[in-house]
Tab-separated table of C-alpha atoms and ligand atoms in Angstrom:
chain	number	residue	atom	x	y	z
A	1	MET	CA	-29.346	-21.176	-19.366
A	2	PRO	CA	-27.060	-18.754	-21.234
A	3	LYS	CA	-25.103	-16.143	-18.743
A	4	SER	CA	-25.169	-12.481	-18.989
A	5	ALA	CA	-21.966	-10.894	-20.163
A	6	ALA	CA	-22.437	-9.451	-16.781
A	7	ASP	CA	-22.771	-12.688	-15.020
A	8	ILE	CA	-19.431	-13.615	-16.773
A	9	ALA	CA	-17.681	-10.654	-15.551
A	10	ARG	CA	-19.095	-11.342	-11.943
A	11	ASN	CA	-17.860	-14.928	-12.135
A	12	GLU	CA	-14.293	-14.172	-13.217
A	13	LYS	CA	-13.721	-11.492	-10.820
A	14	LEU	CA	-14.951	-13.975	-8.187
A	15	ARG	CA	-12.773	-16.475	-9.696
A	16	GLN	CA	-9.612	-14.183	-9.594
A	17	ARG	CA	-10.402	-12.979	-5.815
A	18	LEU	CA	-10.268	-16.806	-5.073
A	19	ARG	CA	-7.301	-17.694	-6.433
A	20	PHE	CA	-5.819	-14.352	-4.711
A	21	TYR	CA	-7.002	-16.079	-1.480
A	22	GLU	CA	-5.723	-19.447	-2.502
A	23	ASP	CA	-2.216	-18.171	-3.290
A	24	LEU	CA	-2.276	-16.411	0.526
A	25	GLY	CA	-3.425	-19.602	2.024
A	26	LEU	CA	-6.636	-18.725	3.202
A	27	ALA	CA	-9.380	-21.566	2.344
A	28	PRO	CA	-12.281	-20.797	4.906
A	29	PHE	CA	-14.325	-19.506	1.970
A	30	TYR	CA	-14.780	-21.679	-0.559
A	31	ARG	CA	-13.778	-25.518	-1.301
A	32	ASP	CA	-10.248	-26.643	-2.081
A	33	ARG	CA	-10.123	-27.472	-5.717
A	34	ASN	CA	-6.480	-27.884	-4.996
A	35	ALA	CA	-6.217	-30.415	-1.954
A	36	SER	CA	-3.895	-32.262	-3.792
A	37	SER	CA	-1.627	-29.884	-5.174
A	38	SER	CA	1.238	-28.398	-2.940
A	39	GLN	CA	1.908	-24.749	-3.504
A	40	SER	CA	5.623	-23.394	-2.550
A	41	THR	CA	5.277	-20.567	-0.111
A	42	GLN	CA	8.954	-19.980	-0.302
A	43	SER	CA	9.865	-16.549	-1.361
A	44	PRO	CA	11.874	-15.676	-4.000
A	45	PRO	CA	14.561	-12.999	-3.616
A	46	PRO	CA	13.472	-9.346	-3.778
A	47	PRO	CA	13.728	-7.381	-6.925
A	48	SER	CA	17.561	-6.169	-7.561
A	49	ALA	CA	16.732	-2.537	-7.725
A	50	ALA	CA	14.746	-2.797	-4.682
A	51	VAL	CA	16.176	-4.712	-2.115
A	52	ALA	CA	19.859	-6.251	-2.104
A	53	SER	CA	19.227	-9.595	-0.811
A	54	PRO	CA	16.491	-11.788	0.874
A	55	GLN	CA	16.369	-11.366	4.734
A	56	PRO	CA	13.992	-14.143	5.936
A	57	ILE	CA	11.657	-12.828	9.194
A	58	GLU	CA	12.165	-14.788	12.119
A	59	GLU	CA	8.455	-14.747	13.720
A	60	ALA	CA	10.386	-15.307	16.812
A	61	LEU	CA	11.711	-12.159	16.805
A	62	LEU	CA	8.801	-10.004	16.131
A	63	PRO	CA	6.583	-8.677	18.705
A	64	LYS	CA	3.800	-10.304	19.676
A	65	SER	CA	1.758	-7.741	21.203
A	66	THR	CA	2.325	-4.028	21.069
A	67	PRO	CA	4.487	-3.570	18.420
A	68	LYS	CA	8.311	-2.438	18.735
A	69	LEU	CA	9.379	0.243	16.897
A	70	VAL	CA	12.481	0.442	15.018
A	71	PRO	CA	13.648	4.266	15.373
A	72	ALA	CA	13.349	6.348	12.726
A	73	LEU	CA	16.003	7.914	11.062
A	74	PRO	CA	16.886	11.485	11.194
A	75	ILE	CA	14.406	13.005	8.978
A	76	ASP	CA	13.491	16.201	7.773
A	77	THR	CA	9.774	17.058	7.393
A	78	PRO	CA	7.717	19.984	7.203
A	79	THR	CA	5.657	21.096	10.318
A	80	LYS	CA	2.798	19.647	11.282
A	81	PRO	CA	-0.536	20.999	9.752
A	82	VAL	CA	-3.496	20.524	11.791
A	83	VAL	CA	-6.900	19.825	9.771
A	84	SER	CA	-10.407	18.058	9.116
A	85	LEU	CA	-12.141	17.461	5.699
A	86	PRO	CA	-15.634	17.653	4.941
A	87	SER	CA	-17.414	13.990	4.690
A	88	SER	CA	-18.036	12.693	1.205
A	89	GLY	CA	-19.645	9.194	2.900
A	90	PRO	CA	-19.798	7.342	5.591
A	91	SER	CA	-17.174	4.417	6.023
A	92	LEU	CA	-16.913	1.520	8.361
A	93	PHE	CA	-13.324	2.277	8.821
A	94	ASP	CA	-13.377	6.059	9.472
A	95	SER	CA	-11.190	7.342	12.747
A	96	ALA	CA	-13.230	9.000	15.283
A	97	THR	CA	-10.955	12.232	15.661
A	98	LYS	CA	-8.425	14.294	13.861
A	99	LEU	CA	-5.849	16.611	15.089
A	100	SER	CA	-4.699	17.697	12.086
A	101	SER	CA	-5.484	21.407	10.089
A	102	GLU	CA	-4.411	21.301	6.756
A	103	THR	CA	-6.902	18.989	4.579
A	104	LEU	CA	-6.494	17.082	1.352
A	105	LEU	CA	-8.431	19.313	-0.694
A	106	GLN	CA	-5.736	22.269	0.751
A	107	ILE	CA	-2.906	20.008	-0.026
A	108	ARG	CA	-4.266	19.421	-3.519
A	109	ASP	CA	-4.781	23.198	-4.686
A	110	ASP	CA	-1.050	24.092	-3.363
A	111	LEU	CA	0.229	20.943	-5.858
A	112	GLY	CA	-2.261	22.673	-8.179
A	113	GLU	CA	-1.023	21.616	-11.865
A	114	CYS	CA	2.384	21.271	-10.774
A	115	THR	CA	5.622	21.724	-12.741
A	116	ARG	CA	8.095	21.649	-9.800
A	117	CYS	CA	10.050	18.515	-11.342
A	118	LYS	CA	10.392	17.389	-15.398
A	119	LEU	CA	7.670	14.627	-14.813
A	120	HIS	CA	5.233	17.110	-15.841
A	121	SER	CA	6.104	17.516	-19.117
A	122	THR	CA	5.067	14.000	-19.964
A	123	ARG	CA	2.285	13.481	-17.401
A	124	HIS	CA	-1.121	13.302	-18.415
A	125	THR	CA	-2.810	13.422	-15.089
A	126	ILE	CA	-1.648	14.049	-11.534
A	127	VAL	CA	-2.383	11.143	-9.643
A	128	PHE	CA	-2.738	12.654	-6.223
A	129	GLY	CA	-4.453	10.183	-4.550
A	130	ASP	CA	-7.882	7.873	-3.465
A	131	GLY	CA	-9.956	6.666	-0.747
A	132	SER	CA	-11.075	7.908	3.310
A	133	ARG	CA	-9.133	11.383	4.222
A	134	LYS	CA	-10.040	9.705	8.254
A	135	ALA	CA	-8.643	6.291	6.906
A	136	ARG	CA	-6.230	4.401	9.896
A	137	LEU	CA	-4.594	2.759	7.324
A	138	VAL	CA	-2.856	4.124	4.272
A	139	PHE	CA	-1.152	2.379	1.374
A	140	VAL	CA	2.117	4.514	-0.026
A	141	GLY	CA	3.085	3.560	-3.590
A	142	GLU	CA	5.928	4.501	-5.716
A	143	GLY	CA	4.681	6.348	-8.747
A	144	PRO	CA	1.982	6.454	-11.034
A	145	GLY	CA	2.092	3.922	-14.297
A	146	ALA	CA	0.165	4.576	-17.616
A	147	ASP	CA	-3.581	3.241	-16.248
A	148	GLU	CA	-3.179	5.592	-13.084
A	149	ASP	CA	-2.063	8.530	-15.481
A	150	ALA	CA	-4.774	7.840	-18.140
A	151	GLN	CA	-7.573	7.726	-15.140
A	152	GLY	CA	-6.206	10.227	-12.771
A	153	LEU	CA	-6.460	7.561	-9.422
A	154	PRO	CA	-3.853	5.614	-7.795
A	155	PHE	CA	-3.568	1.608	-8.684
A	156	VAL	CA	-5.573	0.940	-11.117
A	157	GLY	CA	-3.654	-0.820	-13.054
A	158	ARG	CA	-2.797	-4.966	-12.965
A	159	ALA	CA	-0.864	-4.164	-9.864
A	160	GLY	CA	-3.616	-2.103	-8.190
A	161	LYS	CA	-6.354	-4.989	-8.779
A	162	LEU	CA	-3.865	-7.181	-6.842
A	163	LEU	CA	-3.635	-4.120	-3.682
A	164	THR	CA	-7.545	-3.616	-4.197
A	165	GLN	CA	-7.908	-7.968	-3.675
A	166	MET	CA	-5.075	-7.423	-0.774
A	167	ILE	CA	-7.239	-4.800	0.867
A	168	GLU	CA	-10.298	-6.980	0.295
A	169	ALA	CA	-8.772	-9.807	2.199
A	170	MET	CA	-8.316	-7.572	4.793
A	171	GLY	CA	-11.731	-7.260	5.511
A	172	LEU	CA	-11.768	-3.903	4.127
A	173	GLU	CA	-12.654	-1.973	0.987
A	174	ARG	CA	-10.473	0.690	-1.133
A	175	ARG	CA	-12.990	3.303	0.420
A	176	ASP	CA	-11.904	2.547	3.931
A	177	VAL	CA	-8.105	3.176	3.305
A	178	TYR	CA	-6.111	5.714	1.715
A	179	ILE	CA	-4.133	4.976	-1.108
A	180	CYS	CA	-0.723	7.211	-2.596
A	181	ASN	CA	2.685	7.215	-3.899
A	182	VAL	CA	5.694	8.803	-3.260
A	183	VAL	CA	5.764	11.081	-6.945
A	184	LYS	CA	2.249	12.116	-8.339
A	185	CYS	CA	3.427	12.121	-12.004
A	186	ARG	CA	4.370	9.328	-14.071
A	187	PRO	CA	8.209	8.491	-14.620
A	188	PRO	CA	8.376	8.206	-18.338
A	189	GLY	CA	8.610	4.282	-19.242
A	190	ASN	CA	7.962	3.308	-15.990
A	191	ARG	CA	11.217	4.024	-14.510
A	192	GLN	CA	11.822	4.868	-10.802
A	193	PRO	CA	11.640	8.414	-9.728
A	194	GLU	CA	14.894	10.375	-9.418
A	195	PRO	CA	15.884	11.760	-6.418
A	196	ASP	CA	14.896	15.265	-7.849
A	197	GLU	CA	11.633	14.067	-8.178
A	198	VAL	CA	11.168	12.488	-4.962
A	199	ALA	CA	12.641	15.758	-3.387
A	200	ALA	CA	10.052	17.947	-5.288
A	201	CYS	CA	7.108	15.793	-4.749
A	202	SER	CA	7.548	13.986	-1.245
A	203	PRO	CA	6.416	17.073	0.810
A	204	PHE	CA	3.248	16.293	-0.672
A	205	LEU	CA	3.144	13.165	0.184
A	206	PHE	CA	4.707	13.822	4.208
A	207	ARG	CA	1.847	16.764	4.280
A	208	GLN	CA	-1.116	14.039	3.399
A	209	LEU	CA	-0.363	11.727	6.054
A	210	ASP	CA	-0.138	14.308	8.327
A	211	SER	CA	-3.500	15.544	7.127
A	212	ILE	CA	-4.880	11.791	7.422
A	213	GLU	CA	-3.058	11.010	10.933
A	214	PRO	CA	-3.484	7.211	9.820
A	215	LYS	CA	-2.638	4.916	12.519
A	216	VAL	CA	-0.964	2.515	10.425
A	217	ILE	CA	1.210	3.729	6.692
A	218	VAL	CA	2.138	0.258	4.659
A	219	CYS	CA	5.113	1.361	2.599
A	220	LEU	CA	4.464	-0.746	-0.606
A	221	GLY	CA	8.298	-1.295	-2.233
A	222	ALA	CA	11.554	0.473	-1.554
A	223	THR	CA	11.150	3.921	-2.836
A	224	ALA	CA	8.160	4.383	-0.483
A	225	PHE	CA	10.201	2.897	2.498
A	226	GLN	CA	13.583	4.468	1.584
A	227	THR	CA	11.132	8.356	1.125
A	228	LEU	CA	9.620	7.975	4.276
A	229	LEU	CA	12.512	7.053	6.169
A	230	GLN	CA	15.232	9.358	4.381
A	231	THR	CA	17.299	6.564	4.169
A	232	ASN	CA	19.083	4.533	1.151
A	233	ARG	CA	19.123	0.950	3.148
A	234	SER	CA	17.645	-1.921	1.365
A	235	ILE	CA	13.878	-2.422	2.191
A	236	SER	CA	15.046	-6.348	2.574
A	237	HIS	CA	16.311	-6.061	6.497
A	238	TYR	CA	13.228	-4.349	6.979
A	239	ARG	CA	10.101	-5.643	5.320
A	240	GLY	CA	7.299	-6.552	7.874
A	241	GLN	CA	8.958	-4.948	10.628
A	242	TRP	CA	7.131	-2.189	12.663
A	243	LEU	CA	9.378	0.979	12.231
A	244	ASP	CA	9.062	4.498	13.614
A	245	TYR	CA	7.833	7.480	10.813
A	246	ARG	CA	7.604	11.064	13.134
A	247	GLY	CA	5.293	8.826	15.746
A	248	TYR	CA	3.523	7.007	12.597
A	249	LYS	CA	3.552	3.139	12.753
A	250	MET	CA	4.849	2.048	9.288
A	251	LEU	CA	5.583	-0.769	7.757
A	252	PRO	CA	7.184	-1.667	4.800
A	253	THR	CA	6.266	-4.723	2.285
A	254	TYR	CA	6.671	-5.828	-1.317
A	255	HIS	CA	5.109	-3.865	-3.897
A	256	PRO	CA	2.155	-5.255	-5.599
A	257	ALA	CA	4.338	-5.373	-8.880
A	258	TYR	CA	6.876	-7.715	-7.271
A	259	LEU	CA	4.341	-9.845	-6.257
A	260	LEU	CA	2.315	-10.028	-9.929
A	261	ARG	CA	6.353	-11.386	-10.740
A	262	ASN	CA	6.787	-13.422	-7.673
A	263	PRO	CA	3.718	-14.822	-6.717
A	264	ALA	CA	4.961	-16.953	-3.947
A	265	ALA	CA	6.053	-13.674	-2.050
A	266	LYS	CA	2.252	-13.256	-1.532
A	267	ALA	CA	2.792	-15.249	1.612
A	268	ASP	CA	5.024	-13.123	2.928
A	269	VAL	CA	3.141	-10.239	2.261
A	270	TRP	CA	0.127	-11.531	4.024
A	271	LYS	CA	1.890	-12.343	7.303
A	272	ASP	CA	2.886	-8.507	6.714
A	273	LEU	CA	-0.909	-7.437	6.581
A	274	GLN	CA	-1.794	-9.800	9.326
A	275	LYS	CA	0.120	-7.820	11.593
A	276	VAL	CA	-1.752	-5.127	10.307
A	277	MET	CA	-4.968	-6.245	10.918
A	278	ALA	CA	-4.039	-7.167	14.285
A	279	GLU	CA	-2.737	-3.633	15.028
A	280	LEU	CA	-5.514	-2.123	13.906
A	281	GLY	CA	-8.000	-4.570	15.595
A	282	LEU	CA	-9.199	-6.365	12.690
A	283	GLU	CA	-10.262	-9.993	12.566
A	284	VAL	CA	-7.153	-11.828	11.599
A	285	LYS	CA	-8.291	-14.949	9.672
A	286	LYS	CA	-6.663	-18.363	10.108
A	287	LYS	CA	-4.771	-19.693	7.400
A	288	ALA	CA	-5.148	-23.311	5.692
A	289	LYS	CA	-3.766	-26.000	6.805
B	301	LIG	N1	2.462	1.526	-8.819
B	301	LIG	C1	2.603	2.500	-7.841
B	301	LIG	O1	3.619	2.235	-7.092
B	301	LIG	N2	1.066	3.088	-8.252
B	301	LIG	C2	0.346	2.859	-8.728
B	301	LIG	O2	-0.384	3.840	-8.555
B	301	LIG	C3	0.369	2.264	-9.797
B	301	LIG	C4	1.378	1.436	-9.649
């Protein structure tokens, strides 16, 4: 019987997801198609722009239950506002209570048609953020790329599809979490945001985090890590460690764009995400033998 276009698309999506699970070393959902093939789990060196030298994380040194927080570096952030937002639909993953008072809508309103930095002159769309305003888990990336700039949503391009797969592998959906970036406008040519751009835009990120008050913040890549901790230190020594960002538990990991170039590093990221899952009380899936 001929397959419809919808069937083919669904099968392709399923195939991609299974391949992703395979890359992570997860097998229990499906038959192992490559039982005899061995895959390297050795991570390549992190990207030079983001990280100076790879630093294997020693499991023995990592906390077993209660995360040990690395003290935050001094940080100058706006005062913590307080709010609650109108609900647009239930999520399995909404936190029960909120202490903050400024809503994401108010922050978006304040951002307006922003011209605070030079990125405004080349952007098409401001990419503010997406997901649950009551999320217990927030992912922070660097800045929008071409697809995000066109659609006005974070992480919808190739790296975004990988992030979505990572979220789903955790047993969550995108609407359960909140996803945003350090800068809200696309840096031309996908270059890294410059210090003046980060300085102009990051206060909006800090306010978004305070509005949501997540239990865990995952920094995707060096820019998010360095912006939240106000440091120039390399992410390599901190990847996979629990850190303290102004009382929030924060964990830096590799950016999905890096994983697209270095798929072997997915195993490290999966280890990091399992720590996050444990912290959030989500079922941690067993790794395939
Ligand atoms: N990379 C990012 O850091 N953010 C996006 O939204 C997309 C790609």
